[in-house]
């Protein structure tokens, strides 16, 4: 019976969301916790996926059960660091405070989100865009790189950052920053 | 043996934010559908409920909840949840019972009492649930995904915010005379432009609301329809509820990533197009045969994607179709003559059933001021979370 988790997983518990800020960091110093374990590394910032040892299919988030290719019955999946650069497939932003479990403080801070195509893995991955970069600074096809940044005061998460020279203008203000969210967006 | 089932009755509880229990909406819709069919509840042999996940246990066993509300009658029952396609799956379960000869006549009911604001994941800490994780890790609400598709359309096909607004203006005009619509008011381009941006490039008026509502249909075998005096009923020759084909390379709610296509090339038809294609094949007709379409306009931009997915035009031509008035009432193939989600807002388990109510009324010539003249065939399509979608074809 094959082992039911990716080999070489560096984290003790795969795909578990951490609790409140524990101060657990990668480098021994006190730093915010990763908001989810086993999905990304902090230094260097890389997404962790899995690759099927039989057909080569890559998955993100990492899979623990079996290959997602219906023509492949292989259960042996190895951990793989995904490319840290890709091109924007599309992007959007959030002008209203999302509901929990998203954590936001008194002052809601709008943020942009980008779906980024990783050419060698041939998949598209979502992520927030780093603070200070709004939709006016982005365009489809723009090259971005993966970084790790605060999500909320207690946690870090992976984010996308435009590469230098990609026309990333200075922060243009990500929006009106309303904190009410009474609209009925489905 | 025919693979068609008859639609004997259609009924709805008006959409709105009524603040009452979902059972009340379902009951009203069920009674309206039964009246429309000229049948008593006790004539029904099979009841199929489309579940809601927002009203606790009664919502998870919606079929039984509605059956009890109507009065236990000994009818056989099913309940199912399939996100936005819940109503379609409930109709498909009823259809299968009828086509298998296990039941002659069935009632299908879906109803929702929607919360205010963004749809949220099921409560509690749910770190194994992608729907919970997308909110926790990314703040990726549904409008964020809609906005990603809209922006992609702008980049790929040159769609503009004005095109998106034109969809809203059209659907608002269509919904004006629909007594079951929640919003019955003309909308102007200035109204859309004045509404706040929710998820750039989409504004509040580009995004459908969440609504309360209930819808029901009575389905039967063609023999049963004939025996009950329905000479030429509206018929359903196809219900497609296909899943995506790997690798699904379009980012979908609530996922963090697409499938990878390193090992297998993407399918010729993306998911939404595949949903519709399966229905066309099952019905033995094509987009050129359509008199009208009800498509799932979660956003204005998404309606344009659907034009291409259901084969009304080639990719990139949806804006032209819209601008030429082809999809407006009076055009060659009106889309969302009901007013669509733009005029209704979404009542998840009721919505796919409501789409079939509209097809039924249109095909019977009972749609009043929103009537599509000479309607002979229509399609209703939708897509929801976790690989769900449906396409239903109705003909007369």
XYZ file of C-alpha atoms in Angstrom:
582
model
C 0.000 0.000 0.000
C 1.627 3.265 -1.039
C 2.208 5.889 1.542
C -0.670 8.347 1.570
C 1.306 11.519 1.561
C 3.892 13.080 -0.655
C 7.431 11.878 -0.054
C 10.005 14.358 1.135
C 7.352 16.485 2.763
C 9.298 18.807 4.976
C 6.393 19.741 7.176
C 5.242 17.533 9.990
C 1.635 17.994 9.043
C 0.664 18.476 5.452
C -2.022 20.956 4.497
C -3.039 21.914 7.978
C -4.006 25.447 8.668
C -2.088 26.807 11.598
C -3.851 28.255 14.560
C -3.321 31.745 15.909
C 0.069 33.366 15.579
C 2.393 30.943 17.247
C 5.643 32.690 16.563
C 6.886 29.586 14.811
C 9.147 30.594 11.967
C 11.484 28.968 9.522
C 14.689 30.513 10.612
C 14.609 30.077 14.346
C 13.687 33.697 14.939
C 10.210 34.632 16.068
C 8.093 35.388 13.004
C 4.457 35.053 11.958
C 3.210 31.596 11.164
C 2.352 30.347 7.724
C -1.399 30.517 7.320
C -1.334 26.983 5.945
C 1.348 24.341 6.394
C 2.775 22.364 3.544
C 1.649 24.646 0.716
C 4.633 26.992 0.534
C 8.078 27.662 1.886
C 9.118 31.043 3.259
C 12.827 31.152 2.449
C 13.081 30.912 -0.445
C 9.446 31.695 -1.249
C 8.157 28.777 -3.274
C 4.841 27.036 -3.695
C 4.838 23.343 -2.865
C 2.968 21.096 -5.228
C 3.097 17.426 -5.994
C 4.163 15.587 -9.129
C 2.960 12.155 -10.146
C 5.911 9.787 -10.556
C 4.121 7.972 -13.392
C 2.558 10.576 -15.686
C 4.204 13.767 -14.436
C 0.999 15.629 -13.664
C 1.608 18.506 -11.269
C -0.928 19.552 -8.660
C -1.329 22.569 -6.445
C -2.276 22.491 -3.593
C -0.268 19.336 -2.885
C -2.256 16.120 -3.217
C -2.016 13.271 -0.765
C -4.330 10.663 -2.260
C -3.754 9.911 -5.909
C -2.962 11.426 -9.275
C -5.720 13.640 -10.699
C -5.161 12.393 -14.239
C -8.080 10.001 -14.855
C -5.930 7.842 -17.114
C -3.341 7.382 -14.369
C -3.822 5.130 -11.361
C -0.561 5.962 -9.694
C -0.701 6.877 -6.019
C 2.956 7.835 -5.686
C 3.223 11.597 -5.595
C 6.394 13.459 -4.825
C 6.659 16.922 -3.453
C 7.784 19.532 -5.924
C 8.674 23.203 -5.591
C 6.809 25.097 -8.305
C 8.338 27.799 -10.481
C 8.524 31.089 -8.644
C 7.814 33.130 -11.762
C 4.905 33.250 -14.127
C 2.694 35.534 -16.166
C -0.619 37.049 -15.132
C -3.578 35.156 -16.664
C -6.033 37.574 -15.096
C -6.401 39.815 -12.066
C -9.018 41.538 -9.932
C -9.332 43.234 -6.593
C -11.490 43.264 -3.484
C -12.971 46.632 -2.575
C -15.131 45.265 0.222
C -14.253 43.367 3.337
C -14.731 39.651 2.684
C -16.569 37.639 5.315
C -14.764 35.397 7.808
C -12.724 33.259 7.862
C -10.807 36.073 6.113
C -9.169 38.079 8.870
C -9.168 41.844 8.548
C -8.611 44.577 11.082
C -10.643 47.650 11.971
C -9.565 49.347 8.766
C -10.191 47.102 5.803
C -7.321 47.210 3.372
C -8.336 46.469 -0.250
C -6.109 43.992 -2.039
C -5.554 42.748 -5.554
C -5.614 39.105 -6.581
C -3.827 37.610 -9.561
C -4.214 34.295 -11.353
C -0.762 33.462 -12.622
C 0.187 30.999 -15.330
C 3.291 28.939 -14.591
C 4.611 27.934 -18.013
C 6.613 24.865 -17.049
C 3.911 23.411 -14.807
C 1.191 24.487 -17.275
C -1.241 25.541 -14.613
C -2.702 28.764 -13.222
C -2.349 29.612 -9.516
C -4.220 32.255 -7.556
C -2.634 34.514 -5.018
C -3.017 37.941 -3.520
C -0.799 40.637 -4.977
C 1.654 42.292 -2.591
C 0.515 45.320 -0.613
C 0.789 48.635 -2.397
C 0.206 47.174 -5.852
C -3.299 47.664 -7.239
C -5.129 46.711 -10.407
C -3.920 49.863 -12.155
C -0.380 48.536 -11.848
C -1.152 45.160 -13.419
C -1.850 43.806 -16.873
C -2.556 40.412 -18.378
C 0.709 38.812 -19.463
C 2.798 40.739 -16.912
C 5.632 38.750 -15.384
C 5.399 38.301 -11.633
C 7.321 36.470 -8.958
C 6.345 34.713 -5.786
C 7.027 36.323 -2.431
C 5.859 35.730 1.122
C 4.140 38.580 2.922
C 1.864 39.241 5.861
C -1.743 38.179 5.339
C -2.888 39.312 8.762
C -0.883 40.329 11.824
C -0.300 36.722 12.849
C 0.221 35.016 9.525
C 2.134 35.074 6.281
C 1.010 33.763 2.914
C 2.354 33.546 -0.643
C 1.709 36.551 -2.865
C 2.582 37.726 -6.352
C 4.800 40.735 -7.038
C 5.399 42.338 -10.441
C 8.977 41.954 -11.584
C 11.035 45.106 -11.789
C 10.759 46.670 -15.230
C 7.287 45.235 -15.724
C 5.650 48.617 -15.420
C 4.726 48.235 -11.798
C 3.977 51.885 -11.116
C 4.147 53.128 -7.560
C 1.166 52.244 -5.399
C -1.821 53.960 -6.955
C -4.152 53.299 -4.106
C -6.007 50.057 -4.426
C -9.437 51.583 -4.171
C -11.828 53.478 -1.975
C -11.229 51.154 0.936
C -14.792 50.945 2.088
C -15.290 48.859 5.143
C -18.963 48.168 4.674
C -19.889 45.027 2.819
C -23.627 45.146 2.668
C -23.911 44.573 -1.006
C -25.309 41.303 -2.227
C -22.423 40.056 -4.303
C -23.141 36.407 -4.973
C -39.451 4.647 -26.385
C -39.115 8.383 -26.239
C -36.384 9.851 -24.065
C -38.481 12.939 -23.468
C -40.385 13.893 -20.356
C -43.252 16.376 -20.304
C -43.373 19.551 -18.253
C -46.949 19.562 -17.019
C -46.651 22.411 -14.581
C -44.360 25.291 -13.629
C -44.615 27.537 -10.600
C -42.560 30.043 -8.660
C -42.569 32.071 -5.493
C -41.371 35.562 -6.456
C -37.674 36.294 -5.846
C -36.810 38.917 -3.249
C -35.407 39.327 0.230
C -38.506 38.286 2.121
C -36.836 37.101 5.302
C -38.959 34.008 5.691
C -38.218 30.285 5.836
C -37.216 28.540 2.616
C -39.973 25.963 3.114
C -42.595 28.662 2.633
C -41.142 29.608 -0.771
C -40.913 25.961 -1.836
C -44.449 25.242 -0.741
C -45.842 28.226 -2.661
C -43.900 27.221 -5.785
C -44.981 23.579 -5.499
C -48.643 24.524 -5.177
C -48.372 26.890 -8.144
C -46.777 24.151 -10.271
C -49.444 21.621 -9.242
C -52.221 24.103 -10.066
C -50.586 24.799 -13.409
C -50.512 21.031 -14.082
C -54.105 20.571 -12.982
C -52.981 17.934 -10.497
C -53.383 17.389 -6.774
C -50.371 16.852 -4.537
C -51.685 13.376 -3.812
C -51.369 12.528 -7.536
C -47.595 12.922 -7.297
C -45.650 9.658 -7.124
C -42.141 11.021 -6.716
C -40.868 14.246 -5.182
C -37.332 15.512 -5.834
C -35.944 18.260 -3.629
C -33.001 20.504 -4.490
C -31.137 21.092 -1.231
C -30.034 24.309 0.385
C -27.020 24.286 2.696
C -28.126 27.492 4.438
C -31.095 26.272 6.444
C -29.732 23.395 8.508
C -31.041 19.827 8.420
C -34.377 20.619 6.727
C -32.372 22.102 3.865
C -30.188 18.975 3.518
C -33.301 16.808 3.144
C -35.276 19.288 1.069
C -37.355 16.646 -0.731
C -38.708 15.289 2.525
C -39.089 18.786 3.981
C -41.320 19.865 1.094
C -43.201 16.535 1.170
C -43.939 16.970 4.852
C -44.993 20.586 4.336
C -47.419 19.478 1.613
C -48.603 16.641 3.879
C -47.037 13.162 3.956
C -48.576 11.360 1.006
C -46.432 8.264 0.706
C -44.680 9.645 -2.389
C -41.142 8.418 -2.976
C -38.522 11.036 -2.349
C -35.006 12.223 -3.165
C -32.871 15.162 -2.090
C -29.669 16.313 -3.696
C -27.120 19.081 -3.518
C -25.031 20.141 -6.515
C -24.287 23.822 -5.884
C -25.859 25.965 -8.622
C -26.867 22.828 -10.527
C -28.880 21.415 -7.606
C -32.211 22.143 -9.269
C -31.018 20.596 -12.534
C -29.862 17.440 -10.785
C -33.187 17.192 -8.957
C -34.985 17.447 -12.305
C -32.628 14.851 -13.751
C -33.338 12.440 -10.892
C -37.066 12.866 -11.476
C -36.559 12.424 -15.224
C -34.607 9.200 -14.698
C -37.377 7.816 -12.480
C -39.914 8.606 -15.185
C -37.847 7.292 -18.109
C -37.108 4.102 -16.173
C -40.813 3.568 -15.716
C -40.556 3.751 -11.933
C -42.823 6.799 -11.714
C -45.321 8.445 -14.069
C -45.382 11.883 -12.522
C -42.962 13.775 -10.273
C -42.734 17.096 -8.497
C -39.376 18.918 -8.371
C -38.912 21.732 -5.870
C -36.056 24.034 -4.878
C -36.066 27.028 -2.550
C -33.576 29.251 -0.774
C -33.575 31.817 1.990
C -30.348 33.658 1.224
C -28.248 35.551 3.735
C -27.251 39.152 3.131
C -23.933 40.031 1.586
C -21.282 37.731 0.129
C -21.921 34.031 0.100
C -19.740 32.562 2.824
C -18.359 29.085 3.395
C -20.049 26.674 5.779
C -19.255 27.791 9.349
C -16.600 26.602 11.759
C -12.885 25.975 11.207
C -12.772 23.812 8.110
C -9.128 23.611 7.015
C -9.779 20.636 4.730
C -12.480 22.472 2.787
C -11.198 24.404 -0.251
C -14.255 26.642 -0.015
C -13.216 27.659 3.513
C -9.531 27.925 2.597
C -10.055 30.294 -0.343
C -11.638 32.823 2.014
C -9.067 32.265 4.771
C -5.935 32.365 2.630
C -6.878 34.696 -0.203
C -10.116 36.506 0.625
C -11.270 35.114 -2.711
C -15.012 35.796 -2.715
C -17.213 34.734 -5.617
C -17.080 38.234 -7.199
C -13.278 37.936 -7.305
C -13.573 34.900 -9.569
C -16.235 36.647 -11.684
C -13.902 39.622 -12.013
C -11.000 37.384 -13.071
C -13.139 35.988 -15.914
C -14.320 39.477 -16.859
C -10.763 40.852 -17.016
C -9.630 37.851 -18.994
C -12.414 38.536 -21.496
C -11.319 42.170 -21.771
C -7.716 41.147 -22.426
C -8.553 38.316 -24.829
C -11.505 39.707 -26.769
C -11.461 43.440 -26.185
C -14.645 43.483 -24.119
C -15.275 46.806 -22.408
C -17.033 47.911 -19.263
C -19.647 49.420 -21.587
C -20.322 45.962 -23.015
C -20.813 44.604 -19.513
C -23.187 47.468 -18.690
C -25.125 46.760 -21.894
C -25.830 43.229 -20.649
C -27.281 44.640 -17.450
C -29.370 47.187 -19.328
C -30.749 44.449 -21.598
C -31.564 42.043 -18.781
C -33.148 44.754 -16.644
C -35.381 45.638 -19.594
C -36.306 41.972 -20.051
C -37.139 41.565 -16.381
C -39.359 44.647 -16.248
C -42.520 42.677 -16.917
C -41.659 39.497 -15.063
C -43.863 39.253 -11.966
C -41.422 36.802 -10.349
C -38.350 39.015 -10.774
C -36.907 40.812 -7.763
C -35.738 43.895 -9.655
C -38.218 45.359 -12.124
C -36.721 48.657 -13.077
C -34.928 50.058 -16.108
C -31.182 50.455 -15.604
C -29.104 52.969 -17.537
C -25.419 53.005 -18.364
C -25.126 55.893 -15.911
C -26.681 53.753 -13.169
C -24.117 51.025 -13.751
C -21.251 53.511 -13.887
C -22.442 55.110 -10.663
C -22.545 51.826 -8.772
C -19.444 51.091 -6.703
C -16.685 48.797 -7.927
C -16.900 45.551 -5.973
C -14.139 43.590 -7.692
C -12.468 45.509 -10.493
C -13.519 45.501 -13.357
C -16.978 44.608 -12.040
C -19.337 47.041 -10.369
C -22.190 46.283 -8.031
C -24.693 46.313 -10.897
C -22.554 43.869 -12.889
C -22.842 41.229 -10.166
C -25.950 39.277 -9.331
C -27.487 39.558 -5.895
C -28.330 36.710 -3.567
C -32.071 36.229 -3.250
C -34.859 34.331 -1.583
C -37.061 32.396 -3.953
C -38.668 29.107 -4.801
C -39.408 27.246 -8.046
C -41.086 23.982 -8.930
C -42.004 21.904 -11.954
C -44.226 18.890 -12.445
C -42.631 16.384 -14.824
C -44.331 13.319 -16.272
C -44.084 10.633 -18.899
C -45.561 11.541 -22.282
C -48.164 8.806 -21.749
C -49.214 10.298 -18.451
C -49.431 13.718 -20.100
C -51.698 12.360 -22.831
C -53.911 10.519 -20.341
C -54.298 13.772 -18.445
C -55.314 15.764 -21.452
C -52.057 17.593 -22.127
C -52.005 17.105 -25.898
C -48.762 18.822 -26.844
C -46.924 19.590 -23.641
C -43.535 21.259 -23.446
C -40.990 18.432 -23.496
C -37.501 18.054 -22.103
C -35.323 15.945 -24.404
C -32.023 16.621 -22.620
C -30.553 17.338 -19.218
C -26.753 17.469 -19.158
C -24.976 17.389 -15.816
C -21.498 16.433 -17.053
C -18.403 16.968 -14.924
C -15.295 18.690 -16.286
C -12.765 16.720 -18.325
C -9.160 16.624 -17.105
C -7.236 18.814 -17.380
C -9.694 21.584 -16.571
C -7.579 24.578 -17.457
C -10.060 27.293 -16.514
C -9.754 28.463 -12.926
C -12.965 27.654 -11.099
C -14.505 28.337 -7.726
C -13.455 27.385 -5.124
C -10.090 26.227 -6.483
C -6.640 27.708 -5.887
C -5.318 26.492 -9.200
C -6.299 24.875 -12.462
C -5.392 21.341 -13.402
C -1.970 21.076 -14.995
C -1.761 20.172 -18.664
C 1.849 18.928 -18.590
C 0.807 15.301 -19.041
C -2.460 15.593 -20.966
C -3.515 18.230 -23.498
C -6.595 20.288 -22.538
C -9.889 18.952 -23.918
C -11.171 20.447 -27.172
C -14.129 21.936 -25.309
C -13.705 23.806 -22.038
C -16.106 22.844 -19.242
C -18.982 25.233 -19.899
C -19.009 24.444 -23.614
C -18.901 20.729 -22.826
C -21.965 21.048 -20.583
C -23.962 22.538 -23.451
C -22.560 20.202 -26.117
C -23.695 17.148 -24.161
C -27.229 18.535 -24.026
C -27.292 19.319 -27.750
C -26.130 15.808 -28.519
C -28.725 14.265 -26.225
C -31.524 16.371 -27.720
C -30.392 15.914 -31.305
C -30.408 19.613 -32.053
C -27.939 22.455 -32.104
C -27.584 26.125 -31.281
C -29.038 27.072 -34.687
C -32.352 25.521 -33.561
C -32.710 27.718 -30.476
C -35.438 30.308 -30.118
C -34.110 31.532 -26.777
C -31.619 30.806 -23.999
C -31.551 31.268 -20.257
C -27.913 31.525 -19.169
C -26.383 31.885 -15.719
C -25.358 35.536 -15.615
C -23.645 35.555 -12.222
C -22.002 38.596 -13.737
C -22.734 40.628 -16.837
C -19.393 39.568 -18.325
C -20.151 35.906 -17.777
C -23.291 36.182 -19.903
C -21.017 37.031 -22.840
C -18.872 33.956 -22.174
C -22.018 31.843 -22.239
C -22.994 33.084 -25.751
C -19.858 31.383 -27.012
C -20.118 28.350 -24.745
C -23.620 27.505 -25.984
C -22.583 28.079 -29.580
C -24.501 31.246 -30.418
C -21.259 32.613 -31.883
C -17.555 31.960 -32.165
C -15.208 32.918 -29.303
C -14.671 36.661 -29.302
C -17.914 37.497 -31.105
C -20.256 37.780 -28.121
C -19.911 41.556 -27.838
C -20.932 41.984 -31.454
C -23.940 39.717 -30.949
C -24.995 41.801 -27.979
C -24.440 45.135 -29.728
C -26.390 43.949 -32.781
C -29.384 43.187 -30.580
C -29.363 39.500 -31.510
C -29.767 38.500 -27.848
C -32.375 41.131 -26.934
C -36.119 40.497 -27.023
C -37.046 40.960 -30.670
C -33.629 39.677 -31.766
C -32.880 36.332 -33.411
C -32.197 34.460 -30.176
C -33.078 36.419 -27.036
C -30.917 35.524 -24.046
C -32.403 35.725 -20.567
C -35.858 36.942 -21.603
C -36.813 36.311 -17.947
C -34.435 39.077 -16.926
C -31.827 36.551 -15.811
C -29.932 36.619 -12.569
C -29.512 40.347 -13.154
C -33.222 40.786 -12.435
C -33.665 37.877 -10.041
C -30.531 37.515 -7.974
C -29.498 33.966 -7.226
C -31.571 31.592 -5.107
C -29.210 28.666 -5.593
C -31.310 25.463 -5.453
C -34.293 27.166 -7.100
C -32.456 28.854 -9.962
C -32.065 26.030 -12.466
C -35.717 25.123 -11.899
C -36.735 28.758 -12.405
C -34.881 28.711 -15.724
C -37.011 25.758 -16.821
C -40.167 27.559 -15.652
C -39.229 30.393 -17.997
C -38.530 28.026 -20.901
C -41.912 26.385 -20.265
C -43.867 29.627 -20.261
C -42.004 30.879 -23.330
C -42.606 27.658 -25.266
C -46.305 27.721 -24.340
C -46.590 31.354 -25.434
C -47.543 32.435 -21.910
C -44.694 34.850 -21.195
C -46.732 38.015 -21.672
C -44.783 41.131 -22.559
C -41.478 39.262 -22.521
C -42.723 36.612 -24.961
C -40.266 35.397 -27.587
C -42.439 35.128 -30.681
C -42.799 31.652 -32.134
C -40.548 30.042 -29.535
C -39.963 26.365 -30.350
C -36.787 25.384 -28.500
C -34.781 26.796 -25.626
C -31.728 25.981 -23.557
C -31.073 26.758 -19.899
C -27.484 26.552 -18.654
C -25.696 27.061 -15.390
C -22.416 26.472 -13.615
C -21.495 26.340 -9.960
C -18.794 25.376 -7.503
C -16.919 22.082 -7.366
C -17.328 21.045 -10.996
C -21.087 21.370 -11.226
C -23.060 22.648 -14.160
C -26.100 21.844 -16.208
C -27.736 22.369 -19.560
C -31.394 21.612 -20.107
C -33.165 21.743 -23.437
C -36.919 22.187 -23.724
C -38.941 21.983 -26.928
C -42.490 22.199 -28.053
